[in-house]
Coordinates of C-alpha atoms in Angstrom, one line a residue:
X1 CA 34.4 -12.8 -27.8
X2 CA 33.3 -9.1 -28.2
X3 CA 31.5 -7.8 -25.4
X4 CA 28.9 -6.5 -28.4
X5 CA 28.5 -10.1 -30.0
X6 CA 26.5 -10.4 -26.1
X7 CA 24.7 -7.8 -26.1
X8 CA 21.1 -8.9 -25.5
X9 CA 18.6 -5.2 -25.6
X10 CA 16.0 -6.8 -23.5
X11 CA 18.3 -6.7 -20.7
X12 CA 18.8 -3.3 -20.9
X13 CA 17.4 -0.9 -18.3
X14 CA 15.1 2.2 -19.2
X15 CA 13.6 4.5 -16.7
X16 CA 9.9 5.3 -16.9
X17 CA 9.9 9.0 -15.6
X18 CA 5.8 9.6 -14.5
X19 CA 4.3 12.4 -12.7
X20 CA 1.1 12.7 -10.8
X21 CA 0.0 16.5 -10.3
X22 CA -1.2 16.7 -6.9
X23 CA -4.7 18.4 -7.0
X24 CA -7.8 16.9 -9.2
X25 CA -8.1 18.3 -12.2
X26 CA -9.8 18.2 -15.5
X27 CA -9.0 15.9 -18.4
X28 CA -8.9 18.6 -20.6
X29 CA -6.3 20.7 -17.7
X30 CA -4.3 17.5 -17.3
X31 CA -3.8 16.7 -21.1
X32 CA -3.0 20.5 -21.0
X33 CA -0.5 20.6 -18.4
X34 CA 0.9 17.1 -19.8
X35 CA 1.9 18.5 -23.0
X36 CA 3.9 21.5 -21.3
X37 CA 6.3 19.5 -19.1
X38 CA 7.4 17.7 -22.5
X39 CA 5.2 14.1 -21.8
X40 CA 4.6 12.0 -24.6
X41 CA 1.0 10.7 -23.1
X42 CA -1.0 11.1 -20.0
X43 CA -3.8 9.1 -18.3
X44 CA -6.8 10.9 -16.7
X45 CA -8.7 8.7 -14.2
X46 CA -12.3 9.2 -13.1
X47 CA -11.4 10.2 -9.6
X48 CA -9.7 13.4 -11.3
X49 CA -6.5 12.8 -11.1
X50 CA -3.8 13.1 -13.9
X51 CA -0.7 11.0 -14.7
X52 CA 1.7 12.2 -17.3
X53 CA 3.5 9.7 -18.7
X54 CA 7.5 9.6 -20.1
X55 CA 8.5 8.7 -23.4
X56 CA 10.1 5.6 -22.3
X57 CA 7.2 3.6 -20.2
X58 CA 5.3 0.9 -21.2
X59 CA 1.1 1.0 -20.8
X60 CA 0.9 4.4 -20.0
X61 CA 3.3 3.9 -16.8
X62 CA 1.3 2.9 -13.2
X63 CA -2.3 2.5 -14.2
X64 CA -3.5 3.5 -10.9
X65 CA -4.4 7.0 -9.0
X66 CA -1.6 7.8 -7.1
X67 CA -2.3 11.7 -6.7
X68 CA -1.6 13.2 -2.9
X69 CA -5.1 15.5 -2.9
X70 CA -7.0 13.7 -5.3
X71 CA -10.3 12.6 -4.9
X72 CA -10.4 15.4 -2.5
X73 CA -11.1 15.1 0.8
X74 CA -14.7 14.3 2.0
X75 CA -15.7 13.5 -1.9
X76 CA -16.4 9.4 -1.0
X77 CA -19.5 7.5 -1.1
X78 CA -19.1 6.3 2.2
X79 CA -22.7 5.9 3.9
X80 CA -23.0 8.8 6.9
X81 CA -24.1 7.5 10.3

């Protein structure tokens, strides 16, 4: 048998390159900044920060905010005593 005869795609292995910019931004900034480093889609969340998403991921990549500085620091609801 020819190792091609077996070949089964969904068992191949694609890496889905993401990229979280580390300060809160804009969605505007982010589909901006997405667009220059070659991205084929980005996600904004409603904390402010952006994801910018490779060509080969599935969902829009991670669909969670994952950004270091972002909310920014002291920006919480949290009740004051």
């Amino acid at each position: 048998m020819d190792d091609y005869d077996s070949y089964d795609p969904s068992e191949s292995q694609v890496n889905c390159t993401v990229l979280y910019l580390d300060q809160c931004t804009s969605w505007n900034k982010c589909r901006q900044t997405c667009l220059k480093t070659g991205a084929t889609s980005y996600r904004w969340f409603h904390d402010g920060c952006c994801e910018c998403v490779g060509e080969h991921c599935i969902n829009y990549g991670i669909n969670e905010s994952r950004c270091r500085m972002c909310p920014e620091p002291g920006s919480d609801d949290e009740d004051e005593d």
